Short mmCIF file of C-alpha atoms in Angstrom, two decimals:
data_model
loop_
_atom_site.label_atom_id
_atom_site.label_comp_id
_atom_site.label_asym_id
_atom_site.label_seq_id
_atom_site.Cartn_x
_atom_site.Cartn_y
_atom_site.Cartn_z
CA MET A 2 -122.31 -227.50 129.64
CA LEU A 3 -123.71 -224.34 131.08
CA ARG A 4 -120.54 -222.75 132.27
CA LEU A 5 -118.64 -219.79 131.11
CA ASP A 6 -114.90 -219.80 131.49
CA PHE A 7 -111.74 -218.78 129.74
CA ASN A 8 -112.84 -220.62 126.59
CA LEU A 9 -115.05 -217.63 125.90
CA VAL A 10 -112.00 -215.41 125.60
CA LEU A 11 -110.29 -218.04 123.47
CA THR A 12 -113.32 -218.08 121.17
CA MET A 13 -113.21 -214.33 120.77
CA ILE A 14 -109.50 -214.46 119.97
CA ASN A 15 -110.19 -217.28 117.53
CA LEU A 16 -112.81 -215.24 115.77
CA VAL A 17 -110.59 -212.21 115.41
CA VAL A 18 -107.75 -214.36 114.10
CA LEU A 19 -110.09 -216.11 111.66
CA TYR A 20 -111.36 -212.73 110.53
CA LEU A 21 -107.83 -211.47 109.90
CA ILE A 22 -106.86 -214.64 108.04
CA LEU A 23 -109.94 -214.67 105.85
CA ARG A 24 -109.68 -210.97 105.18
CA LYS A 25 -106.09 -211.34 104.06
CA PHE A 26 -106.47 -214.52 102.03
CA LEU A 27 -110.09 -214.51 100.89
CA PHE A 28 -112.04 -211.27 101.00
CA ARG A 29 -109.39 -208.69 100.17
CA PRO A 30 -108.04 -210.41 97.02
CA LEU A 31 -111.46 -211.40 95.71
CA MET A 32 -113.06 -208.05 96.39
CA ASN A 33 -110.09 -206.26 94.87
CA ILE A 34 -110.36 -208.34 91.74
CA MET A 35 -114.09 -207.74 91.52
CA GLU A 36 -113.59 -204.03 92.04
CA GLN A 37 -110.94 -203.96 89.35
CA ARG A 38 -113.24 -205.73 86.96
CA ARG A 39 -116.06 -203.31 87.73
CA THR A 40 -113.73 -200.39 87.11
CA MET A 41 -112.53 -201.98 83.90
CA ILE A 42 -116.05 -202.56 82.64
CA ALA A 43 -117.08 -199.04 83.58
CA ASP A 44 -114.01 -197.70 81.81
CA GLY A 45 -114.76 -199.82 78.77
CA LEU A 46 -118.33 -198.60 78.63
CA GLN A 47 -117.20 -195.02 79.10
CA HIS A 48 -114.64 -195.48 76.35
CA ALA A 49 -117.25 -196.97 74.03
CA GLU A 50 -119.56 -194.07 74.78
CA ASP A 51 -116.80 -191.57 74.05
CA THR A 52 -115.90 -193.31 70.82
CA LYS A 53 -119.51 -193.31 69.77
CA LYS A 54 -119.85 -189.62 70.46
CA GLU A 55 -116.68 -188.95 68.51
CA ALA A 56 -117.96 -191.02 65.61
CA TYR A 57 -121.22 -189.10 65.61
CA ALA A 58 -119.36 -185.80 65.61
CA LEU A 59 -117.22 -186.95 62.68
CA LYS A 60 -120.28 -188.18 60.87
CA SER A 61 -122.11 -184.87 61.16
CA GLN A 62 -118.93 -183.11 60.09
CA TYR A 63 -118.67 -185.30 57.01
CA GLU A 64 -122.33 -184.85 56.27
CA SER A 65 -122.03 -181.09 56.38
CA ALA A 66 -118.88 -181.28 54.24
CA LEU A 67 -120.74 -183.48 51.77
CA GLY A 68 -123.66 -181.07 51.70
CA GLY A 69 -121.22 -178.22 51.05
CA ALA A 70 -119.62 -180.18 48.24
CA LYS A 71 -123.00 -180.80 46.67
CA GLU A 72 -123.87 -177.15 46.84
CA GLU A 73 -120.49 -176.29 45.43
CA SER A 74 -120.90 -178.71 42.55
CA THR A 75 -124.39 -177.38 41.82
CA ARG A 76 -122.98 -173.87 41.80
CA ILE A 77 -120.12 -174.89 39.50
CA ILE A 78 -122.47 -176.60 37.10
CA GLY A 79 -124.77 -173.59 37.10
CA GLN A 80 -121.84 -171.30 36.45
CA ALA A 81 -120.64 -173.55 33.63
CA LYS A 82 -124.08 -173.57 32.08
CA LYS A 83 -124.27 -169.80 32.27
CA ASP A 84 -120.82 -169.47 30.76
CA ALA A 85 -121.68 -171.90 27.98
CA LYS A 86 -124.89 -169.99 27.24
CA ALA A 87 -123.01 -166.71 27.08
CA GLU A 88 -120.42 -168.24 24.77
CA TYR A 89 -123.13 -169.73 22.61
CA ASP A 90 -124.93 -166.42 22.37
CA ARG A 91 -121.69 -164.65 21.57
CA ILE A 92 -120.81 -167.11 18.81
CA LEU A 93 -124.30 -166.91 17.38
CA ASP A 94 -124.14 -163.13 17.44
CA GLU A 95 -120.82 -163.16 15.69
CA ALA A 96 -122.11 -165.55 13.10
CA ASP A 97 -125.17 -163.37 12.59
CA GLN A 98 -123.03 -160.32 12.21
CA ALA A 99 -120.68 -162.07 9.81
CA ALA A 100 -123.58 -163.34 7.73
CA GLY A 101 -125.15 -159.89 7.68
CA LYS A 102 -121.88 -158.33 6.60
CA LEU A 103 -121.48 -160.93 3.88
CA ILE A 104 -124.97 -160.28 2.59
CA ARG A 105 -124.40 -156.52 2.72
CA ASP A 106 -121.13 -156.92 0.87
CA ALA A 107 -122.81 -159.12 -1.72
CA ARG A 108 -125.58 -156.58 -2.18
CA GLU A 109 -123.08 -153.79 -2.55
CA THR A 110 -121.18 -155.81 -5.09
CA ILE A 111 -124.36 -156.53 -6.95
CA ASP A 112 -125.33 -152.87 -6.91
CA LEU A 113 -121.96 -151.84 -8.13
CA GLU A 114 -122.15 -154.43 -10.86
CA LYS A 115 -125.60 -153.19 -11.84
CA GLU A 116 -124.45 -149.63 -11.97
CA LYS A 117 -121.48 -150.61 -14.00
CA THR A 118 -123.67 -152.58 -16.35
CA LEU A 119 -126.06 -149.68 -16.63
CA ARG A 120 -123.22 -147.33 -17.37
CA ASP A 121 -121.85 -149.75 -19.95
CA MET A 122 -125.25 -150.03 -21.47
CA GLN A 123 -125.72 -146.28 -21.62
CA SER A 124 -122.38 -145.85 -23.32
CA GLU A 125 -123.32 -148.67 -25.70
CA VAL A 126 -126.67 -147.04 -26.41
CA ALA A 127 -124.94 -143.76 -26.98
CA ALA A 128 -122.50 -145.45 -29.31
CA LEU A 129 -125.36 -147.20 -31.09
CA ALA A 130 -127.23 -143.96 -31.45
CA VAL A 131 -124.14 -142.33 -32.81
CA SER A 132 -123.53 -145.14 -35.28
CA ALA A 133 -127.19 -145.17 -36.32
CA ALA A 134 -127.08 -141.47 -36.89
CA LYS A 135 -123.97 -141.90 -38.92
CA LYS A 136 -125.61 -144.60 -41.01
CA MET A 137 -128.72 -142.52 -41.53
CA VAL A 138 -126.75 -139.57 -42.67
CA LYS A 139 -124.64 -141.75 -44.92
CA GLN A 140 -127.61 -143.62 -46.55
CA GLN A 141 -130.46 -141.32 -47.36
CA TYR A 142 -132.64 -138.44 -46.22
CA GLY A 143 -136.47 -138.44 -45.76
CA ALA A 144 -139.25 -140.03 -43.77
CA ASP A 145 -138.37 -143.48 -44.98
CA ALA A 146 -135.00 -143.02 -43.78
CA ASP A 147 -136.22 -141.83 -40.40
CA GLN A 148 -138.48 -144.85 -40.13
CA ALA A 149 -135.74 -147.21 -41.06
CA ALA A 150 -133.34 -145.64 -38.67
CA TYR A 151 -135.81 -145.92 -35.86
CA ASP A 152 -136.53 -149.56 -36.60
CA GLN A 153 -132.93 -150.25 -36.87
CA PHE A 154 -132.26 -148.61 -33.56
CA LEU A 155 -135.02 -150.49 -31.79
CA LYS A 156 -133.89 -153.74 -33.21
CA GLU A 157 -130.35 -153.30 -32.18
CA ALA A 158 -131.16 -151.96 -28.77
CA GLY A 159 -133.63 -154.81 -28.17
CA ASP A 160 -131.08 -157.35 -29.28
CA ALA A 161 -128.57 -155.87 -27.00
CA HIS A 162 -130.99 -156.10 -24.10
CA ASP A 163 -132.17 -159.58 -25.02
CA ASP A 164 -128.62 -160.78 -24.68
CA LYS A 165 -128.43 -159.80 -21.15
CA MET B 20 -123.04 -233.94 126.19
CA ASN B 21 -120.64 -232.23 128.49
CA CYS B 22 -117.84 -230.29 126.94
CA LYS B 23 -114.73 -232.30 127.43
CA THR B 24 -111.51 -230.56 128.26
CA VAL B 25 -109.00 -231.58 125.66
CA PHE B 26 -105.89 -230.26 127.35
CA THR B 27 -104.79 -227.65 129.81
CA ILE B 28 -102.42 -224.83 129.06
CA PRO B 29 -100.15 -224.60 132.09
CA VAL B 30 -100.28 -220.83 132.57
CA PHE B 31 -102.27 -218.70 135.01
CA GLY B 32 -102.92 -221.77 137.08
CA GLY B 33 -103.93 -223.89 134.10
CA ILE B 34 -106.31 -222.90 131.30
CA ALA B 35 -108.65 -225.73 130.37
CA VAL B 36 -109.11 -225.79 126.59
CA ASP B 37 -112.44 -227.30 125.58
CA GLU B 38 -113.34 -229.43 122.62
CA GLY B 39 -115.23 -226.62 120.97
CA VAL B 40 -112.16 -224.41 120.85
CA VAL B 41 -110.05 -227.18 119.37
CA VAL B 42 -112.67 -227.89 116.72
CA THR B 43 -112.77 -224.16 116.03
CA TRP B 44 -109.03 -224.27 115.47
CA ILE B 45 -109.49 -227.11 113.03
CA ILE B 46 -112.19 -225.14 111.18
CA MET B 47 -109.95 -222.09 111.10
CA MET B 48 -107.09 -224.11 109.72
CA VAL B 49 -109.23 -225.71 107.03
CA LEU B 50 -110.75 -222.39 106.02
CA ALA B 51 -107.35 -220.71 105.88
CA LEU B 52 -105.85 -223.53 103.83
CA LEU B 53 -108.79 -223.59 101.43
CA SER B 54 -108.60 -219.83 101.05
CA ILE B 55 -104.89 -219.91 100.31
CA LEU B 56 -105.36 -222.85 97.97
CA PHE B 57 -108.23 -221.46 95.91
CA VAL B 58 -107.60 -217.74 96.02
CA ARG B 59 -104.56 -217.81 93.78
CA ASN B 60 -103.77 -216.58 90.32
CA LEU B 61 -106.76 -214.28 90.35
CA LYS B 62 -107.39 -212.68 87.01
CA VAL B 63 -109.38 -209.63 86.10
CA GLU B 64 -110.04 -211.02 82.64
CA ASN B 65 -110.94 -214.60 81.82
CA PRO B 66 -111.28 -215.88 85.38
CA GLY B 67 -111.18 -219.64 85.94
CA LYS B 68 -114.11 -221.71 87.08
CA VAL B 69 -112.94 -221.78 90.71
CA GLN B 70 -112.50 -218.05 90.74
CA LEU B 71 -115.93 -217.52 89.19
CA ALA B 72 -117.57 -219.75 91.76
CA LEU B 73 -115.80 -217.99 94.63
CA GLU B 74 -116.63 -214.60 93.22
CA SER B 75 -120.29 -215.42 92.84
CA VAL B 76 -120.46 -216.67 96.43
CA ILE B 77 -118.67 -213.60 97.77
CA GLU B 78 -120.80 -211.32 95.65
CA TRP B 79 -123.96 -213.01 96.83
CA GLY B 80 -122.89 -212.53 100.45
CA GLU B 81 -121.89 -208.95 99.78
CA ASN B 82 -125.26 -208.14 98.25
CA PHE B 83 -127.07 -209.91 101.05
CA PHE B 84 -125.34 -207.84 103.73
CA LYS B 85 -125.47 -204.65 101.68
CA ASP B 86 -129.23 -204.99 101.64
CA ILE B 87 -129.24 -205.17 105.43
CA ILE B 88 -126.65 -202.64 106.56
CA GLY B 89 -126.48 -200.47 103.48
CA GLU B 90 -123.88 -199.67 100.87
CA GLU B 91 -122.14 -197.04 102.99
CA ASN B 92 -121.36 -199.52 105.82
CA LYS B 93 -119.78 -202.18 103.67
CA ARG B 94 -116.62 -202.11 105.79
CA TYR B 95 -118.36 -204.49 108.23
CA ILE B 96 -119.25 -207.00 105.53
CA PRO B 97 -116.04 -209.09 105.73
CA TRP B 98 -116.56 -209.58 109.47
CA LEU B 99 -120.19 -210.63 109.01
CA MET B 100 -119.20 -212.99 106.22
CA THR B 101 -116.44 -214.45 108.37
CA VAL B 102 -118.95 -215.15 111.14
CA ALA B 103 -121.42 -216.60 108.66
CA LEU B 104 -118.76 -218.84 107.17
CA TYR B 105 -117.52 -219.97 110.57
CA LEU B 106 -121.04 -220.68 111.84
CA ALA B 107 -121.95 -222.63 108.70
CA CYS B 108 -118.82 -224.76 109.09
CA ALA B 109 -119.28 -225.17 112.84
CA ASN B 110 -122.91 -226.20 112.52
CA LEU B 111 -122.24 -228.64 109.69
CA ILE B 112 -119.10 -230.16 111.14
CA GLY B 113 -121.26 -232.66 113.04
CA LEU B 114 -121.60 -234.45 109.72
CA PHE B 115 -117.88 -235.23 109.78
CA GLY B 116 -117.98 -236.81 113.22
CA PHE B 117 -116.94 -233.79 115.24
CA LYS B 118 -119.06 -232.30 117.95
CA PRO B 119 -120.36 -228.97 116.69
CA PRO B 120 -118.57 -226.20 118.63
CA THR B 121 -121.75 -224.14 118.64
CA LYS B 122 -123.36 -226.48 121.13
CA ASP B 123 -120.85 -225.13 123.64
CA LEU B 124 -122.13 -222.08 125.49
CA ASN B 125 -118.66 -220.57 125.62
CA ILE B 126 -118.46 -220.43 121.85
CA THR B 127 -121.88 -218.91 121.28
CA ALA B 128 -121.29 -216.47 124.13
CA GLY B 129 -118.00 -215.43 122.57
CA LEU B 130 -119.69 -214.93 119.22
CA ALA B 131 -122.50 -212.96 120.83
CA ILE B 132 -120.10 -210.73 122.76
CA MET B 133 -118.20 -209.98 119.57
CA SER B 134 -121.53 -209.14 117.92
CA MET B 135 -122.43 -206.87 120.84
CA LEU B 136 -119.11 -205.05 120.60
CA LEU B 137 -119.53 -204.71 116.85
CA ILE B 138 -123.11 -203.46 117.13
CA GLU B 139 -122.22 -200.77 119.66
CA TYR B 140 -118.98 -199.88 117.86
CA SER B 141 -120.76 -199.44 114.54
CA GLY B 142 -123.25 -197.08 116.19
CA ILE B 143 -120.54 -195.03 117.88
CA HIS B 144 -118.39 -194.96 114.75
CA LYS B 145 -121.27 -193.78 112.61
CA ASN B 146 -122.94 -191.20 114.82
CA GLY B 147 -120.38 -190.34 117.51
CA VAL B 148 -120.29 -190.97 121.25
CA LYS B 149 -122.66 -188.14 122.03
CA HIS B 150 -125.42 -189.48 119.83
CA TRP B 151 -124.77 -192.97 121.15
CA CYS B 152 -125.23 -191.81 124.75
CA GLY B 153 -128.24 -189.77 123.75
CA HIS B 154 -130.08 -192.48 121.86
CA PHE B 155 -130.92 -194.34 125.07
CA ALA B 156 -133.31 -191.56 126.03
CA LYS B 157 -135.28 -191.78 122.83
CA PRO B 158 -138.13 -191.53 122.14
CA VAL B 159 -138.74 -190.68 125.86
CA PRO B 160 -136.25 -190.77 128.73
CA LEU B 161 -138.53 -193.22 130.51
CA VAL B 162 -137.38 -196.07 128.26
CA ALA B 163 -133.70 -195.52 129.08
CA PRO B 164 -133.39 -198.53 131.42
CA ILE B 165 -134.91 -200.81 128.82
CA MET B 166 -132.69 -199.38 126.10
CA ILE B 167 -129.61 -199.94 128.25
CA LEU B 168 -130.74 -203.47 129.01
CA GLU B 169 -131.13 -204.01 125.29
CA ILE B 170 -127.36 -203.76 124.85
CA PHE B 171 -127.11 -207.02 126.77
CA ILE B 172 -130.39 -208.57 125.76
CA ARG B 173 -129.52 -208.59 122.08
CA PRO B 174 -126.33 -210.65 122.40
CA LEU B 175 -127.94 -212.81 125.05
CA SER B 176 -130.76 -213.72 122.71
CA LEU B 177 -128.30 -214.32 119.88
CA CYS B 178 -126.15 -216.51 122.11
CA MET B 179 -128.98 -218.51 123.62
CA ARG B 180 -130.86 -219.03 120.37
CA LEU B 181 -127.82 -220.48 118.66
CA PHE B 182 -126.77 -222.52 121.67
CA GLY B 183 -130.25 -223.89 122.32
CA ASN B 184 -130.87 -224.83 118.72
CA MET B 185 -127.56 -226.56 118.24
CA LEU B 186 -127.63 -228.34 121.56
CA GLY B 187 -131.23 -229.40 121.02
CA GLY B 188 -130.47 -230.72 117.54
CA PHE B 189 -127.38 -232.47 118.79
CA VAL B 190 -129.20 -234.12 121.67
CA VAL B 191 -132.11 -235.22 119.49
CA MET B 192 -129.72 -236.69 116.95
CA GLU B 193 -127.75 -238.52 119.63
CA LEU B 194 -130.93 -239.98 121.09
CA VAL B 195 -132.24 -241.07 117.70
CA GLU B 196 -128.92 -242.66 116.89
CA GLN B 197 -129.04 -244.55 120.19
CA VAL B 198 -132.50 -245.93 119.44
CA VAL B 199 -132.36 -246.54 115.67
CA PRO B 200 -128.82 -246.40 114.40
CA LEU B 201 -129.73 -247.21 110.77
CA PHE B 202 -131.46 -245.14 108.03
CA VAL B 203 -133.84 -243.21 110.29
CA PRO B 204 -131.16 -240.69 111.34
CA ILE B 205 -130.49 -239.73 107.70
CA PRO B 206 -133.56 -237.53 107.04
CA LEU B 207 -133.41 -236.23 110.59
CA SER B 208 -129.78 -235.39 110.13
CA PHE B 209 -130.69 -233.42 107.02
CA TYR B 210 -133.15 -231.47 109.08
CA PHE B 211 -131.27 -230.93 112.35
CA ASP B 212 -127.70 -230.73 111.10
CA ILE B 213 -127.93 -229.19 107.65
CA PHE B 214 -131.16 -227.25 107.53
CA ASP B 215 -131.20 -226.05 111.13
CA GLY B 216 -127.46 -225.47 111.16
CA LEU B 217 -127.53 -223.26 108.07
CA LEU B 218 -130.69 -221.55 109.23
CA GLN B 219 -129.15 -220.67 112.59
CA ALA B 220 -125.98 -219.37 110.93
CA TYR B 221 -128.16 -217.24 108.67
CA VAL B 222 -130.30 -215.99 111.55
CA PHE B 223 -127.26 -215.09 113.65
CA VAL B 224 -125.57 -212.89 111.03
CA PHE B 225 -128.89 -211.55 109.78
CA LEU B 226 -129.86 -210.36 113.24
CA THR B 227 -126.40 -208.98 113.91
CA GLY B 228 -126.63 -206.97 110.70
CA LEU B 229 -130.14 -205.84 111.56
CA PHE B 230 -129.11 -204.66 115.03
CA MET B 231 -126.14 -202.84 113.55
CA ASN B 232 -128.40 -201.13 111.07
CA GLU B 233 -130.74 -200.15 113.89
CA GLU B 234 -127.82 -198.78 115.88
CA MET B 235 -126.42 -196.83 112.95
CA GLU B 236 -129.64 -194.99 112.20
#
């Protein structure tokens, strides 16, 4: 029981052999697999992290692009409004001018017409006066005749004016 | 109680091979066969139930020893786990009708000598021969004899603790079985064979790891 002999050496050899066997068939394969899995998980997490970062970058890019588009659209609308206002003002101006011209033309026409009428009237009056004078001379001489000629003249002239 | 010689190898004037060594061979064979049988078709993804169980056991052992000797010395973990596995099997093999090899002084002495070699090797490997020679004179040169004695005291205590516990348990169990062969040995067997056996296996590798850590500082 309490003796040390060659079995001690055999035990040590046994242990080393057992260690080599277990290392080859048990520890190495299992630890390798576990290591591989750890690496894989770490890689996966890293990949996920990278993807996330990328997504964030894209998102901010899109957001800035969207903001730019909004600004652009606001600018375009503003420009369009300004253009429309200018066009409106221009058209209104033109219309104003056209109306003014029309009115001026009409006035001119009216004035011309008036002048013409006046001239016509004057010539008529002159003619009347001449014809009245002729009549007076032809009919009789004297105050009565003057009076009659005057009345006659007034009557005719007034009639002529009443017509108008 | 005595270690029977199973057979004699007829070289060097006859080498007597004891029971303990033969049982150790049986344990080695079983462990090797089980390893080959179960550690097959390992998968990184979707591991089977057997693989998961094995992995959790190995990982538990790895973490246990990493806590003792540190992450940077994990190269010694397979050896410590081998010893732990062997001791657990050797201490529990009494349940299957074999005599536990660890009640043989030769076996525990062999284990202890391997531990001693490993402890000193780990220290030399980590810090170099110079530091190893120098650490005997620390903290004061006066303690050098004690420090040198410690090289041998550590494995001696490991060896004797394991041997004494296993032999004591074995003897007590044998005596109890002689007196009351029925029922009474069952709870005692739980205590002496299973609990004490696993505890001693744990203590042996735990202390080996602790001494290694001490040496590697």
